[in-house]
Coordinates of C-alpha atoms and ligand atoms in Angstrom, one line a residue:
M263 CA 27.9 17.6 4.2
S264 CA 27.6 15.0 1.3
T265 CA 24.4 14.8 -0.7
I266 CA 21.9 11.7 -1.1
L267 CA 23.5 11.0 -4.5
E268 CA 27.2 10.8 -3.5
E269 CA 26.3 9.1 -0.1
T270 CA 24.7 6.4 -2.4
K271 CA 27.5 6.0 -5.3
F272 CA 30.1 5.8 -2.3
I273 CA 28.1 3.1 -0.5
M274 CA 27.6 1.1 -3.4
N275 CA 31.1 1.0 -4.6
K276 CA 32.4 0.1 -0.9
Y277 CA 30.0 -2.9 -0.7
H278 CA 30.1 -3.6 -4.4
I279 CA 26.5 -3.3 -4.9
K280 CA 24.9 -3.0 -8.7
A281 CA 21.5 -3.1 -8.2
N282 CA 19.1 -6.1 -8.5
K283 CA 16.2 -5.2 -11.2
S284 CA 14.3 -8.2 -10.4
L285 CA 14.4 -7.1 -6.6
G286 CA 12.9 -3.6 -7.7
Q287 CA 15.9 -1.6 -6.1
N288 CA 15.5 1.5 -7.5
F289 CA 17.8 3.5 -5.2
L290 CA 16.5 7.2 -4.3
V291 CA 18.8 9.9 -4.5
C292 CA 16.9 12.7 -4.2
E293 CA 17.2 15.1 -0.6
E294 CA 13.5 16.6 -1.5
V295 CA 11.6 13.2 -2.2
V296 CA 13.2 11.8 0.9
Q297 CA 12.2 14.9 3.0
A298 CA 8.6 14.8 1.3
I299 CA 8.2 11.0 2.3
V300 CA 9.4 11.8 5.7
E301 CA 7.0 14.8 6.7
S302 CA 4.2 13.0 4.9
S303 CA 4.3 10.1 7.4
Q304 CA 4.1 12.8 10.3
I305 CA 5.9 10.4 12.8
E306 CA 5.8 11.2 16.5
K307 CA 8.2 10.5 19.3
E308 CA 6.6 7.4 20.3
D309 CA 5.7 6.0 16.9
L310 CA 6.5 2.2 15.8
V311 CA 7.7 2.7 11.8
I312 CA 8.1 -0.3 9.8
E313 CA 10.0 0.5 6.4
I314 CA 9.8 -2.4 3.7
G315 CA 12.3 -2.3 1.6
P316 CA 15.0 -0.3 3.3
G317 CA 17.7 -1.2 0.5
L318 CA 20.9 1.1 1.3
G319 CA 19.1 2.9 4.3
T320 CA 18.5 6.2 2.5
L321 CA 15.0 6.4 4.3
T322 CA 16.0 4.7 7.3
K323 CA 18.5 7.2 8.7
Y324 CA 15.6 10.3 8.7
L325 CA 13.1 7.5 10.2
L326 CA 15.7 6.4 12.9
E327 CA 16.2 10.1 13.6
K328 CA 12.4 10.7 14.2
A329 CA 10.5 7.1 15.8
K330 CA 10.8 5.4 19.1
K331 CA 11.7 2.5 17.0
V332 CA 12.2 1.6 13.2
I333 CA 11.8 -2.4 11.9
A334 CA 13.2 -2.5 8.5
I335 CA 12.4 -5.5 6.6
E336 CA 14.5 -6.3 3.5
L337 CA 14.7 -9.4 1.6
D338 CA 18.0 -9.0 0.2
K339 CA 20.5 -10.3 2.0
K340 CA 23.3 -8.0 0.4
M341 CA 21.9 -5.2 2.0
M342 CA 22.1 -6.4 5.5
T343 CA 25.5 -5.8 6.2
I344 CA 25.2 -2.3 5.0
L345 CA 22.4 -1.5 6.7
E346 CA 24.0 -3.5 9.9
D347 CA 27.3 -1.1 9.7
R348 CA 25.4 1.8 8.8
F349 CA 23.2 2.0 12.0
S350 CA 24.6 -0.2 14.6
L351 CA 24.5 2.9 16.8
Y352 CA 21.1 3.2 16.9
K353 CA 19.8 1.6 19.7
N354 CA 15.9 1.8 18.2
F355 CA 16.8 -0.1 15.0
E356 CA 15.9 -3.5 14.3
L357 CA 16.5 -5.5 11.0
L358 CA 14.4 -8.4 9.8
N359 CA 15.8 -10.2 6.3
Q360 CA 12.6 -11.6 5.6
D361 CA 10.0 -11.2 2.4
I362 CA 7.6 -8.8 3.7
L363 CA 4.8 -10.7 2.1
K364 CA 5.6 -13.5 4.6
V365 CA 6.3 -11.7 7.7
D366 CA 3.4 -11.8 10.7
L367 CA 2.8 -8.6 11.2
Y368 CA 0.2 -8.9 13.2
D369 CA 2.4 -10.9 16.0
L370 CA 5.2 -8.1 15.1
I371 CA 3.1 -5.1 15.8
K372 CA 1.3 -7.0 19.1
R373 CA 4.9 -7.4 20.6
E374 CA 6.3 -3.9 20.0
K375 CA 2.7 -2.7 21.5
E376 CA 3.6 -4.9 24.2
N377 CA 7.1 -4.4 25.3
N378 CA 7.8 -1.2 23.8
N379 CA 5.0 1.7 25.1
I380 CA 4.5 2.5 21.4
K381 CA 1.8 5.0 20.4
E382 CA 1.0 4.9 16.5
V383 CA 2.4 2.2 13.8
K384 CA 2.9 3.6 10.4
I385 CA 4.2 2.2 7.4
V386 CA 7.0 3.9 5.3
A387 CA 8.5 2.8 2.6
N388 CA 9.8 3.1 -0.8
L389 CA 8.1 0.0 -2.2
P390 CA 9.6 -2.4 -4.7
Y391 CA 7.0 -1.7 -7.7
Y392 CA 7.4 -5.3 -8.9
I393 CA 4.8 -6.2 -5.3
T394 CA 3.2 -3.1 -4.8
T395 CA -0.6 -4.0 -5.2
P396 CA 0.2 -7.4 -3.1
I397 CA 1.9 -5.5 -0.1
I398 CA -0.9 -2.9 0.0
M399 CA -3.4 -5.4 0.3
K400 CA -1.4 -7.2 2.8
L401 CA -1.5 -4.3 4.7
L402 CA -4.7 -3.1 4.4
E403 CA -6.4 -6.5 4.7
E404 CA -4.8 -8.0 7.5
E405 CA -6.5 -5.0 9.8
L406 CA -3.3 -4.3 11.6
P407 CA -3.6 -1.7 13.9
L408 CA -1.8 0.7 11.8
K409 CA -2.3 4.3 11.7
S410 CA -0.9 5.4 8.2
I411 CA 0.7 4.0 5.2
T412 CA 3.3 6.4 3.5
V413 CA 4.5 4.8 0.3
M414 CA 6.4 5.5 -2.9
I415 CA 5.1 3.6 -5.9
Q416 CA 4.1 3.7 -9.7
K417 CA 1.8 6.8 -10.8
E418 CA -0.3 4.6 -12.4
V419 CA -1.5 2.7 -9.6
A420 CA -1.2 5.5 -7.4
D421 CA -3.8 7.5 -9.2
R422 CA -6.0 4.3 -8.9
L423 CA -5.4 3.9 -5.4
I424 CA -6.4 7.3 -4.3
A425 CA -9.2 7.9 -6.6
I426 CA -12.5 8.2 -5.5
P427 CA -14.9 4.9 -6.6
G428 CA -17.3 5.8 -9.0
E429 CA -14.6 8.7 -10.6
K430 CA -12.2 8.5 -13.2
E431 CA -9.6 5.8 -12.5
T432 CA -11.7 3.6 -10.7
G433 CA -10.6 0.1 -10.6
A434 CA -11.5 -2.8 -8.3
I435 CA -8.6 -2.1 -6.1
T436 CA -9.8 1.5 -5.4
Y437 CA -12.8 0.1 -3.9
S438 CA -10.8 -1.7 -1.5
V439 CA -8.6 1.1 -0.3
Y440 CA -11.6 3.2 0.0
Y441 CA -12.9 1.0 2.4
Y442 CA -10.1 0.8 4.5
A443 CA -8.4 4.1 4.2
Q444 CA -8.6 7.6 3.4
A445 CA -6.3 8.0 0.6
Q446 CA -4.1 11.1 -0.8
G447 CA -1.7 12.1 -3.3
M448 CA 1.4 13.6 -1.8
I449 CA 4.1 14.4 -4.7
E450 CA 5.2 13.4 -7.8
V451 CA 8.4 11.6 -8.1
P452 CA 10.3 12.3 -11.8
N453 CA 12.5 9.1 -12.5
H454 CA 15.4 10.9 -12.6
S455 CA 15.0 10.9 -8.9
F456 CA 16.5 7.2 -8.8
I457 CA 19.2 5.4 -9.5
P458 CA 18.9 3.0 -11.7
E459 CA 16.2 5.1 -13.0
P460 CA 13.0 3.2 -13.0
E461 CA 10.8 3.2 -16.4
V462 CA 7.7 5.1 -15.0
T463 CA 7.2 8.2 -13.2
S464 CA 6.3 8.2 -9.2
K465 CA 4.3 9.3 -6.4
V466 CA 4.3 9.4 -2.6
I467 CA 0.4 8.5 -1.6
K468 CA -0.6 8.4 1.6
L469 CA -3.1 6.2 3.3
D470 CA -4.8 7.3 6.6
I471 CA -6.7 4.0 8.0
R472 CA -10.3 4.6 9.0
K473 CA -11.3 3.7 12.4
E474 CA -14.4 2.5 11.0
P475 CA -15.1 1.0 7.6
I476 CA -16.8 3.5 5.3
V477 CA -19.9 1.4 4.5
K478 CA -21.9 -1.2 6.4
V479 CA -21.9 -4.2 4.8
Q480 CA -23.1 -7.8 6.1
Q481 CA -20.2 -9.7 4.5
K482 CA -17.1 -7.7 3.2
E483 CA -15.9 -10.7 1.9
I484 CA -18.9 -11.2 -0.9
M485 CA -18.9 -7.2 -1.6
F486 CA -15.3 -7.7 -2.4
R487 CA -16.2 -10.9 -4.6
I488 CA -18.8 -9.0 -6.5
I489 CA -16.5 -6.1 -7.2
K490 CA -13.5 -8.4 -8.6
C491 CA -16.5 -10.0 -10.9
A492 CA -17.8 -6.5 -12.1
F493 CA -14.5 -5.5 -12.7
T494 CA -13.0 -8.6 -14.7
Q495 CA -15.8 -7.8 -17.8
R496 CA -15.3 -3.9 -17.3
R497 CA -16.5 -3.4 -20.9
K498 CA -19.5 -5.0 -20.1
T499 CA -22.6 -3.4 -17.8
L500 CA -22.4 -4.2 -14.4
L501 CA -25.5 -6.5 -14.9
N502 CA -24.1 -8.6 -17.7
A503 CA -20.7 -8.8 -16.2
L504 CA -22.5 -10.0 -12.6
V505 CA -24.6 -12.4 -15.0
N506 CA -21.7 -14.2 -17.1
T507 CA -19.8 -14.4 -13.3
N508 CA -23.1 -15.9 -11.9
I509 CA -23.0 -13.4 -8.8
F510 CA -26.3 -13.1 -10.2
A511 CA -28.5 -16.0 -11.1
N512 CA -29.9 -14.8 -14.5
K513 CA -30.5 -11.7 -16.0
E514 CA -34.2 -11.5 -14.5
Q515 CA -32.7 -11.7 -10.8
G516 CA -30.2 -9.2 -11.7
I517 CA -32.8 -6.6 -13.1
Q518 CA -34.8 -6.9 -9.9
I519 CA -31.9 -6.5 -7.5
L520 CA -30.9 -3.1 -9.6
Q521 CA -34.1 -1.8 -9.4
K522 CA -34.9 -2.6 -6.2
L523 CA -31.7 -0.3 -5.5
G524 CA -33.1 2.5 -7.7
L525 CA -29.8 1.4 -9.9
D526 CA -29.7 1.6 -13.8
I527 CA -29.9 -1.5 -15.3
N528 CA -27.4 -0.6 -18.4
I529 CA -24.7 1.0 -15.4
R530 CA -21.4 0.3 -16.2
P531 CA -19.3 -1.2 -13.1
E532 CA -16.6 1.9 -12.4
K533 CA -19.4 4.1 -12.5
L534 CA -21.3 2.7 -9.1
S535 CA -20.4 4.1 -5.7
L536 CA -18.9 1.5 -2.7
E537 CA -22.3 2.1 -0.8
D538 CA -23.9 0.6 -4.3
Y539 CA -22.0 -2.2 -4.2
A540 CA -22.5 -2.5 -0.2
N541 CA -26.4 -2.5 -0.7
I542 CA -26.2 -4.7 -3.6
T543 CA -24.5 -7.1 -1.4
N544 CA -26.7 -6.9 1.6
I545 CA -29.7 -7.2 -0.7
Y546 CA -27.7 -10.4 -2.7
A547 CA -28.2 -12.2 0.6
D548 CA -32.1 -12.3 0.8
F549 CA -32.0 -13.4 -3.1
T550 CA -29.6 -16.5 -2.5
Ligands
SAM659 N1 14.5 1.9 0.7 C1 15.6 2.4 -0.4 C2 15.4 3.6 -1.3 O1 14.3 4.4 -1.0 O2 16.3 3.9 -1.9 C3 15.5 1.0 -1.3 C4 13.9 1.2 -2.3 S1 13.8 -0.2 -3.7 C5 12.7 0.6 -4.7 C6 13.2 -1.7 -2.9 C7 13.4 -1.9 -1.9 O3 12.9 -3.2 -1.4 C8 14.8 -3.1 -2.6 O4 15.8 -2.8 -1.2 C9 14.5 -4.0 -2.4 O5 15.6 -5.0 -2.2 C10 13.7 -4.5 -1.2 N2 12.6 -5.7 -1.5 C11 12.3 -6.2 -2.5 N3 11.6 -7.4 -2.6 C12 11.1 -7.4 -1.5 C13 10.6 -8.3 -0.1 N4 9.4 -9.0 -1.0 N5 10.3 -8.1 1.2 C14 11.3 -6.6 1.6 N6 12.0 -6.1 0.5 C15 11.9 -6.4 -0.6

């Protein structure tokens, strides 16, 4: 049996493929990492798996054996022939030559649920790193009926996404992910697990989508705007950041709101919990 590395080199040779850097093409060539991604995603027989960026089909091959159906969405036209040749015998394979950021996933999932008796929908991918954040935010903010998202991304970004708000590594995005999902890190992946090698270490993370949001907030859009404004001025106190970005009309109003919630007026944006931001949002409505 050939290894994934040999298989990848063979396919790249046969189809004259050179990895396209601008599309974030770093092909996974490590057996253990492929296994770890597949196991972490806990695919069951009745599941629909949506794979983003199948590339040469390394992960796809394993996903097809596990899931009821795999829909693979790949932007690079050059990969189409390879994937079609490789998986033409699989009846549970559908390939879309599209930009994931432009796909109407809600409609796609609705169609599959109606026609194919699907139990759960799971996203699995070795993501193109140049658009990690927009892809993850699309998957979360569109409130798709997903069970989980298992993806390999840059370690640095991964650590921010899986952090607990208010603890180390917190960024504005930490709060968004935490609102929608319970996140965990699975394994760290060294750069020699890919060809070509990326410049960064990678990490597989799993986001289990929450059935209900973890905090009650009247208008979540306003809460996320407040969080974004707080973090655009990270070195400042929360109070100054929210006054400077016109969330608070003035310092006096800001102090009044923070004191009413029992928050230190010198607190920094990254020290607040998601619940603190939800409370600010709910009380803020009374002041505006
Ligand atoms: N899954 C393969 C693997 O693990 O070896 C390839 C992973 S590679 C890191 C990322 C893949 O995403 C590439 O095949 C790339 O062409 C594809 N890609 C890049 N931008 C995309 C986009 N906007 N929509 C869909 N696929 C994209």
